mmCIF file of C-alpha atoms in Angstrom:
data_model
loop_
_atom_site.group_PDB
_atom_site.id
_atom_site.type_symbol
_atom_site.label_atom_id
_atom_site.label_comp_id
_atom_site.label_asym_id
_atom_site.label_seq_id
_atom_site.Cartn_x
_atom_site.Cartn_y
_atom_site.Cartn_z
ATOM 1 C CA MET Q 1064 71.909 -23.758 87.327
ATOM 2 C CA ALA Q 1065 71.105 -20.116 86.480
ATOM 3 C CA LEU Q 1066 67.571 -20.193 85.126
ATOM 4 C CA ALA Q 1067 66.556 -17.986 82.205
ATOM 5 C CA HIS Q 1068 63.528 -16.928 84.226
ATOM 6 C CA THR Q 1069 61.605 -17.884 87.328
ATOM 7 C CA PRO Q 1070 59.023 -20.530 86.379
ATOM 8 C CA VAL Q 1071 55.440 -19.709 87.317
ATOM 9 C CA LEU Q 1072 53.439 -21.908 89.703
ATOM 10 C CA LEU Q 1073 56.429 -24.201 90.188
ATOM 11 C CA ASP Q 1074 55.498 -25.511 93.638
ATOM 12 C CA GLU Q 1075 51.861 -25.968 92.657
ATOM 13 C CA LEU Q 1076 52.804 -27.847 89.488
ATOM 14 C CA VAL Q 1077 55.117 -30.256 91.295
ATOM 15 C CA GLU Q 1078 52.538 -30.843 94.031
ATOM 16 C CA LEU Q 1079 49.844 -31.685 91.485
ATOM 17 C CA LEU Q 1080 52.023 -33.863 89.249
ATOM 18 C CA ARG Q 1081 53.708 -35.742 92.111
ATOM 19 C CA PRO Q 1082 56.663 -36.967 89.991
ATOM 20 C CA ALA Q 1083 58.114 -40.209 91.352
ATOM 21 C CA ARG Q 1084 61.261 -42.247 90.852
ATOM 22 C CA GLY Q 1085 61.320 -44.303 87.686
ATOM 23 C CA GLU Q 1086 58.575 -42.350 85.911
ATOM 24 C CA THR Q 1087 58.624 -40.775 82.454
ATOM 25 C CA ALA Q 1088 57.709 -37.080 82.293
ATOM 26 C CA ILE Q 1089 57.132 -34.968 79.185
ATOM 27 C CA ASP Q 1090 57.702 -31.209 79.358
ATOM 28 C CA CYS Q 1091 55.868 -29.845 76.305
ATOM 29 C CA THR Q 1092 57.193 -26.285 76.621
ATOM 30 C CA PHE Q 1093 60.708 -26.540 78.033
ATOM 31 C CA GLY Q 1094 61.616 -22.841 77.797
ATOM 32 C CA GLY Q 1095 64.257 -21.945 80.371
ATOM 33 C CA GLY Q 1096 63.966 -25.336 82.044
ATOM 34 C CA GLY Q 1097 62.687 -24.234 85.437
ATOM 35 C CA HIS Q 1098 59.779 -26.669 85.618
ATOM 36 C CA ALA Q 1099 61.837 -29.444 84.037
ATOM 37 C CA GLU Q 1100 64.647 -29.105 86.556
ATOM 38 C CA ALA Q 1101 62.253 -29.580 89.488
ATOM 39 C CA VAL Q 1102 60.420 -32.501 87.887
ATOM 40 C CA ALA Q 1103 63.624 -34.240 86.785
ATOM 41 C CA ALA Q 1104 65.050 -34.066 90.303
ATOM 42 C CA ALA Q 1105 62.256 -36.369 91.512
ATOM 43 C CA LEU Q 1106 62.495 -38.973 88.738
ATOM 44 C CA GLY Q 1107 65.675 -40.676 89.919
ATOM 45 C CA PRO Q 1108 68.239 -42.612 87.870
ATOM 46 C CA LYS Q 1109 65.630 -44.910 86.295
ATOM 47 C CA GLY Q 1110 63.318 -42.069 85.273
ATOM 48 C CA ARG Q 1111 63.231 -40.163 82.000
ATOM 49 C CA LEU Q 1112 62.578 -36.519 81.110
ATOM 50 C CA ILE Q 1113 61.433 -35.745 77.571
ATOM 51 C CA ALA Q 1114 61.739 -32.037 76.800
ATOM 52 C CA ILE Q 1115 60.009 -30.348 73.859
ATOM 53 C CA ASP Q 1116 60.180 -26.785 72.582
ATOM 54 C CA ARG Q 1117 59.562 -24.992 69.300
ATOM 55 C CA ASP Q 1118 62.374 -22.544 69.989
ATOM 56 C CA PRO Q 1119 65.832 -23.973 69.153
ATOM 57 C CA SER Q 1120 67.525 -21.436 71.439
ATOM 58 C CA VAL Q 1121 66.394 -23.418 74.510
ATOM 59 C CA ALA Q 1122 69.163 -25.936 73.813
ATOM 60 C CA GLU Q 1123 71.579 -23.914 75.952
ATOM 61 C CA PHE Q 1124 69.261 -24.219 78.957
ATOM 62 C CA TYR Q 1125 68.533 -27.874 78.262
ATOM 63 C CA ARG Q 1126 72.235 -28.718 78.512
ATOM 64 C CA ASP Q 1127 72.329 -27.309 82.050
ATOM 65 C CA VAL Q 1128 69.242 -29.268 83.107
ATOM 66 C CA ALA Q 1129 70.524 -32.481 81.534
ATOM 67 C CA ARG Q 1130 73.865 -32.189 83.325
ATOM 68 C CA SER Q 1131 72.278 -31.779 86.754
ATOM 69 C CA ALA Q 1132 69.344 -34.185 86.334
ATOM 70 C CA PRO Q 1133 69.634 -37.620 87.964
ATOM 71 C CA CYS Q 1134 67.489 -39.137 85.200
ATOM 72 C CA ALA Q 1135 67.968 -39.747 81.496
ATOM 73 C CA SER Q 1136 66.718 -36.926 79.278
ATOM 74 C CA GLU Q 1137 66.209 -35.942 75.660
ATOM 75 C CA LEU Q 1138 65.288 -32.732 73.831
ATOM 76 C CA HIS Q 1139 62.978 -32.513 70.808
ATOM 77 C CA HIS Q 1140 62.745 -29.370 68.680
ATOM 78 C CA GLY Q 1141 59.238 -28.926 67.331
ATOM 79 C CA ASN Q 1142 55.571 -28.312 68.009
ATOM 80 C CA PHE Q 1143 54.598 -30.352 71.067
ATOM 81 C CA ALA Q 1144 51.424 -31.597 69.363
ATOM 82 C CA ASP Q 1145 53.505 -33.070 66.539
ATOM 83 C CA VAL Q 1146 56.127 -34.580 68.847
ATOM 84 C CA LEU Q 1147 53.479 -36.155 71.092
ATOM 85 C CA ALA Q 1148 51.708 -37.579 68.035
ATOM 86 C CA GLU Q 1149 54.822 -39.629 67.259
ATOM 87 C CA ARG Q 1150 54.882 -41.284 70.681
ATOM 88 C CA GLU Q 1151 53.264 -44.573 71.594
ATOM 89 C CA SER Q 1152 50.016 -44.583 73.549
ATOM 90 C CA GLY Q 1153 50.452 -45.130 77.276
ATOM 91 C CA SER Q 1154 54.164 -44.300 77.223
ATOM 92 C CA ALA Q 1155 54.312 -41.512 79.833
ATOM 93 C CA ASP Q 1156 53.322 -40.956 83.446
ATOM 94 C CA ILE Q 1157 53.356 -37.153 83.382
ATOM 95 C CA VAL Q 1158 52.702 -34.535 80.701
ATOM 96 C CA TYR Q 1159 52.672 -30.807 81.403
ATOM 97 C CA MET Q 1160 52.717 -27.572 79.430
ATOM 98 C CA ASP Q 1161 53.299 -23.909 80.273
ATOM 99 C CA LEU Q 1162 51.407 -22.091 77.534
ATOM 100 C CA GLY Q 1163 51.998 -18.800 75.752
ATOM 101 C CA VAL Q 1164 55.167 -16.824 75.163
ATOM 102 C CA SER Q 1165 58.011 -17.214 77.663
ATOM 103 C CA SER Q 1166 59.741 -14.340 79.446
ATOM 104 C CA MET Q 1167 62.930 -15.531 77.759
ATOM 105 C CA GLN Q 1168 61.361 -14.848 74.354
ATOM 106 C CA LEU Q 1169 59.937 -11.516 75.474
ATOM 107 C CA ASP Q 1170 63.362 -10.407 76.679
ATOM 108 C CA ARG Q 1171 65.007 -11.125 73.334
ATOM 109 C CA ARG Q 1172 64.076 -7.989 71.452
ATOM 110 C CA GLU Q 1173 64.958 -9.319 68.024
ATOM 111 C CA ARG Q 1174 62.157 -11.883 68.287
ATOM 112 C CA GLY Q 1175 59.509 -9.165 68.109
ATOM 113 C CA PHE Q 1176 57.185 -10.514 70.800
ATOM 114 C CA SER Q 1177 57.198 -7.440 73.022
ATOM 115 C CA TYR Q 1178 55.498 -4.105 72.456
ATOM 116 C CA ALA Q 1179 57.977 -2.580 74.930
ATOM 117 C CA TYR Q 1180 60.887 -2.608 72.460
ATOM 118 C CA ASP Q 1181 61.424 -1.459 68.895
ATOM 119 C CA ALA Q 1182 62.171 -4.659 66.986
ATOM 120 C CA PRO Q 1183 61.317 -6.537 63.787
ATOM 121 C CA LEU Q 1184 57.624 -7.469 63.699
ATOM 122 C CA ASP Q 1185 58.295 -11.208 63.819
ATOM 123 C CA MET Q 1186 56.682 -13.177 66.703
ATOM 124 C CA ARG Q 1187 57.669 -16.644 65.466
ATOM 125 C CA MET Q 1188 58.349 -19.080 68.307
ATOM 126 C CA ASP Q 1189 60.117 -21.273 65.771
ATOM 127 C CA PRO Q 1190 62.328 -19.204 63.420
ATOM 128 C CA GLU Q 1191 61.754 -21.846 60.742
ATOM 129 C CA LEU Q 1192 58.089 -20.870 60.401
ATOM 130 C CA GLU Q 1193 57.467 -19.048 57.142
ATOM 131 C CA VAL Q 1194 54.897 -16.410 58.131
ATOM 132 C CA THR Q 1195 55.691 -13.522 60.482
ATOM 133 C CA ALA Q 1196 53.425 -10.988 62.165
ATOM 134 C CA ALA Q 1197 54.610 -8.433 59.597
ATOM 135 C CA ASP Q 1198 53.452 -10.739 56.800
ATOM 136 C CA LEU Q 1199 49.968 -10.892 58.311
ATOM 137 C CA CYS Q 1200 49.757 -7.133 58.761
ATOM 138 C CA ASN Q 1201 51.001 -6.417 55.251
ATOM 139 C CA THR Q 1202 48.987 -8.971 53.280
ATOM 140 C CA LEU Q 1203 45.672 -9.811 54.951
ATOM 141 C CA PRO Q 1204 42.546 -7.863 54.004
ATOM 142 C CA GLU Q 1205 40.950 -5.569 56.537
ATOM 143 C CA THR Q 1206 38.148 -8.032 57.272
ATOM 144 C CA GLU Q 1207 40.567 -10.831 58.188
ATOM 145 C CA LEU Q 1208 42.691 -8.579 60.379
ATOM 146 C CA THR Q 1209 39.539 -7.410 62.132
ATOM 147 C CA ASP Q 1210 38.498 -11.008 62.768
ATOM 148 C CA ILE Q 1211 41.957 -11.927 64.098
ATOM 149 C CA PHE Q 1212 42.071 -9.025 66.542
ATOM 150 C CA ARG Q 1213 38.506 -9.622 67.703
ATOM 151 C CA ARG Q 1214 38.688 -13.417 67.953
ATOM 152 C CA TYR Q 1215 42.185 -13.948 69.332
ATOM 153 C CA GLY Q 1216 42.789 -10.656 71.111
ATOM 154 C CA GLU Q 1217 39.220 -9.915 72.204
ATOM 155 C CA GLU Q 1218 40.021 -6.399 71.034
ATOM 156 C CA ARG Q 1219 37.141 -3.951 71.316
ATOM 157 C CA TYR Q 1220 38.496 -1.668 68.588
ATOM 158 C CA ALA Q 1221 39.508 -4.408 66.172
ATOM 159 C CA ARG Q 1222 37.954 -2.803 63.095
ATOM 160 C CA ASN Q 1223 39.513 0.605 63.749
ATOM 161 C CA ILE Q 1224 42.950 -0.937 64.195
ATOM 162 C CA ALA Q 1225 42.666 -3.135 61.112
ATOM 163 C CA ARG Q 1226 41.601 -0.134 59.047
ATOM 164 C CA GLY Q 1227 44.565 1.850 60.369
ATOM 165 C CA ILE Q 1228 46.982 -0.942 59.428
ATOM 166 C CA VAL Q 1229 45.633 -1.176 55.885
ATOM 167 C CA ARG Q 1230 45.844 2.594 55.499
ATOM 168 C CA ALA Q 1231 49.422 2.718 56.803
ATOM 169 C CA ARG Q 1232 50.723 -0.132 54.647
ATOM 170 C CA LYS Q 1233 49.606 1.651 51.486
ATOM 171 C CA LYS Q 1234 52.397 4.145 52.174
ATOM 172 C CA ALA Q 1235 55.017 1.605 53.296
ATOM 173 C CA PRO Q 1236 55.023 -1.978 54.634
ATOM 174 C CA LEU Q 1237 54.943 -2.398 58.403
ATOM 175 C CA GLU Q 1238 58.295 -3.687 59.606
ATOM 176 C CA THR Q 1239 58.650 -3.002 63.329
ATOM 177 C CA THR Q 1240 56.795 -3.446 66.594
ATOM 178 C CA SER Q 1241 56.928 0.296 67.264
ATOM 179 C CA GLU Q 1242 55.137 1.038 64.004
ATOM 180 C CA LEU Q 1243 52.312 -1.291 64.991
ATOM 181 C CA VAL Q 1244 52.061 0.193 68.487
ATOM 182 C CA GLU Q 1245 51.787 3.699 67.029
ATOM 183 C CA ILE Q 1246 49.031 2.623 64.640
ATOM 184 C CA VAL Q 1247 47.059 1.144 67.536
ATOM 185 C CA LYS Q 1248 47.447 4.327 69.563
ATOM 186 C CA ARG Q 1249 46.317 6.495 66.648
ATOM 187 C CA THR Q 1250 43.243 4.451 65.815
ATOM 188 C CA ILE Q 1251 41.651 3.845 69.216
ATOM 189 C CA PRO Q 1252 39.729 6.441 71.259
ATOM 190 C CA THR Q 1253 41.858 8.686 73.450
ATOM 191 C CA PRO Q 1254 40.593 7.266 76.801
ATOM 192 C CA ALA Q 1255 41.556 3.743 75.693
ATOM 193 C CA ARG Q 1256 45.174 4.800 75.202
ATOM 194 C CA PHE Q 1257 45.563 5.458 78.907
ATOM 195 C CA GLY Q 1258 43.865 2.389 80.365
ATOM 196 C CA ALA Q 1259 45.553 -0.457 82.214
ATOM 197 C CA GLY Q 1260 48.497 -1.888 80.298
ATOM 198 C CA ASN Q 1261 49.803 -1.121 76.837
ATOM 199 C CA PRO Q 1262 46.921 -0.497 74.392
ATOM 200 C CA ALA Q 1263 48.599 -2.759 71.810
ATOM 201 C CA ARG Q 1264 48.816 -5.823 74.062
ATOM 202 C CA ARG Q 1265 45.688 -7.523 72.698
ATOM 203 C CA VAL Q 1266 46.738 -6.954 69.083
ATOM 204 C CA PHE Q 1267 50.168 -8.451 69.793
ATOM 205 C CA GLN Q 1268 48.555 -11.439 71.491
ATOM 206 C CA ALA Q 1269 46.240 -12.028 68.539
ATOM 207 C CA LEU Q 1270 49.007 -11.870 65.942
ATOM 208 C CA ARG Q 1271 51.264 -14.140 67.989
ATOM 209 C CA ILE Q 1272 48.523 -16.732 68.391
ATOM 210 C CA VAL Q 1273 47.896 -16.828 64.644
ATOM 211 C CA VAL Q 1274 51.564 -16.799 63.598
ATOM 212 C CA ASN Q 1275 52.250 -19.813 65.818
ATOM 213 C CA ASP Q 1276 48.833 -21.517 65.535
ATOM 214 C CA GLU Q 1277 48.832 -21.633 69.318
ATOM 215 C CA LEU Q 1278 45.217 -22.638 69.832
ATOM 216 C CA GLY Q 1279 45.310 -25.280 67.114
ATOM 217 C CA SER Q 1280 48.465 -26.717 68.646
ATOM 218 C CA LEU Q 1281 46.878 -26.661 72.097
ATOM 219 C CA ALA Q 1282 43.747 -28.489 70.931
ATOM 220 C CA ARG Q 1283 45.779 -31.222 69.224
ATOM 221 C CA GLY Q 1284 48.382 -31.304 71.973
ATOM 222 C CA LEU Q 1285 45.888 -31.891 74.772
ATOM 223 C CA GLU Q 1286 44.353 -34.834 72.938
ATOM 224 C CA GLU Q 1287 47.759 -36.336 72.173
ATOM 225 C CA ALA Q 1288 48.892 -35.789 75.757
ATOM 226 C CA TYR Q 1289 45.864 -37.681 77.033
ATOM 227 C CA ARG Q 1290 46.582 -40.526 74.610
ATOM 228 C CA VAL Q 1291 50.226 -40.973 75.646
ATOM 229 C CA LEU Q 1292 49.426 -41.105 79.374
ATOM 230 C CA ARG Q 1293 49.443 -44.430 81.168
ATOM 231 C CA PRO Q 1294 46.530 -45.315 83.483
ATOM 232 C CA GLY Q 1295 46.974 -43.146 86.564
ATOM 233 C CA GLY Q 1296 49.027 -40.608 84.602
ATOM 234 C CA ARG Q 1297 48.855 -36.874 85.316
ATOM 235 C CA LEU Q 1298 48.372 -33.969 82.914
ATOM 236 C CA ALA Q 1299 48.744 -30.277 83.780
ATOM 237 C CA ALA Q 1300 48.462 -27.098 81.716
ATOM 238 C CA ILE Q 1301 49.307 -23.573 82.857
ATOM 239 C CA SER Q 1302 47.283 -21.040 80.858
ATOM 240 C CA PHE Q 1303 47.503 -17.251 80.829
ATOM 241 C CA HIS Q 1304 44.699 -15.772 78.758
ATOM 242 C CA SER Q 1305 41.005 -16.539 78.586
ATOM 243 C CA LEU Q 1306 41.118 -18.303 75.198
ATOM 244 C CA GLU Q 1307 43.629 -20.897 76.418
ATOM 245 C CA ASP Q 1308 41.876 -21.142 79.746
ATOM 246 C CA ARG Q 1309 38.512 -21.985 78.188
ATOM 247 C CA MET Q 1310 40.051 -24.657 75.960
ATOM 248 C CA VAL Q 1311 41.924 -26.280 78.847
ATOM 249 C CA LYS Q 1312 38.909 -26.242 81.171
ATOM 250 C CA ASP Q 1313 36.651 -27.685 78.477
ATOM 251 C CA PHE Q 1314 39.147 -30.449 77.766
ATOM 252 C CA PHE Q 1315 39.460 -31.415 81.426
ATOM 253 C CA LYS Q 1316 35.689 -31.405 81.888
ATOM 254 C CA ARG Q 1317 35.287 -33.789 78.955
ATOM 255 C CA HIS Q 1318 37.980 -36.151 80.177
ATOM 256 C CA ALA Q 1319 37.595 -35.845 83.947
ATOM 257 C CA ALA Q 1320 37.155 -39.068 85.900
ATOM 258 C CA GLY Q 1321 36.740 -37.671 89.389
ATOM 259 C CA CYS Q 1322 39.079 -35.529 91.459
ATOM 260 C CA ILE Q 1323 42.533 -36.928 92.285
ATOM 261 C CA CYS Q 1324 44.027 -33.687 93.614
ATOM 262 C CA PRO Q 1325 46.105 -34.053 96.798
ATOM 263 C CA PRO Q 1326 44.237 -33.260 100.037
ATOM 264 C CA GLY Q 1327 44.431 -29.607 100.979
ATOM 265 C CA MET Q 1328 44.586 -28.189 97.459
ATOM 266 C CA PRO Q 1329 42.639 -24.877 97.511
ATOM 267 C CA GLN Q 1330 40.850 -25.457 94.206
ATOM 268 C CA CYS Q 1331 40.445 -28.387 91.810
#
């Protein structure tokens, strides 16, 4: 199967989860199917893979995984917290999630996730969601935009950027990613424009998190994942930014029952 992208930490994930024949595994963020393909291969003909994703476009990749998998499989379109909430307690052996935006979504310019392309200012993981990033930029007061950029993007110049957005939208509504990038560049100090990475990256992260309620979904999803696990079940979460990371670490600390990592793992 030609994967949409190379899955991150694939070997580490499989080593930690230790999928076995006959088990039921839930992939909360199917994406391009890279993690699911590896997990499904170990489940055998009596196992089951349950794939979940908010993005309906993953169906094309799911079909490839389902055809090659030795186990039964099913795909659910929706927020993984909601899908998990509908499952019975103790009904799965493995639950895992690869958080944040996928490279597949970043590469599709029309989705508006990337600051590298000129595209509609959208950022919805599920196209059926009502509110876009443009809606937030064009309707929220300066104080709320400042709070969003500071809280979810940890943006040092949140107030300057929010003020610049409000000033710009008085002339015309913001519609594209390039317009937002230019506002960020104009409103931050000159040295900050030439630091590591694109200066708009934290603003894009903050808007995406709010549009998709990513942290709310993660908080609910972790609790539901824990509930659906059987005794001896395994849960893994791959996080990318500090906000997710803190939530995941706090959750595992609260629910930890001693280390069960395989011998030789570099860090628990």
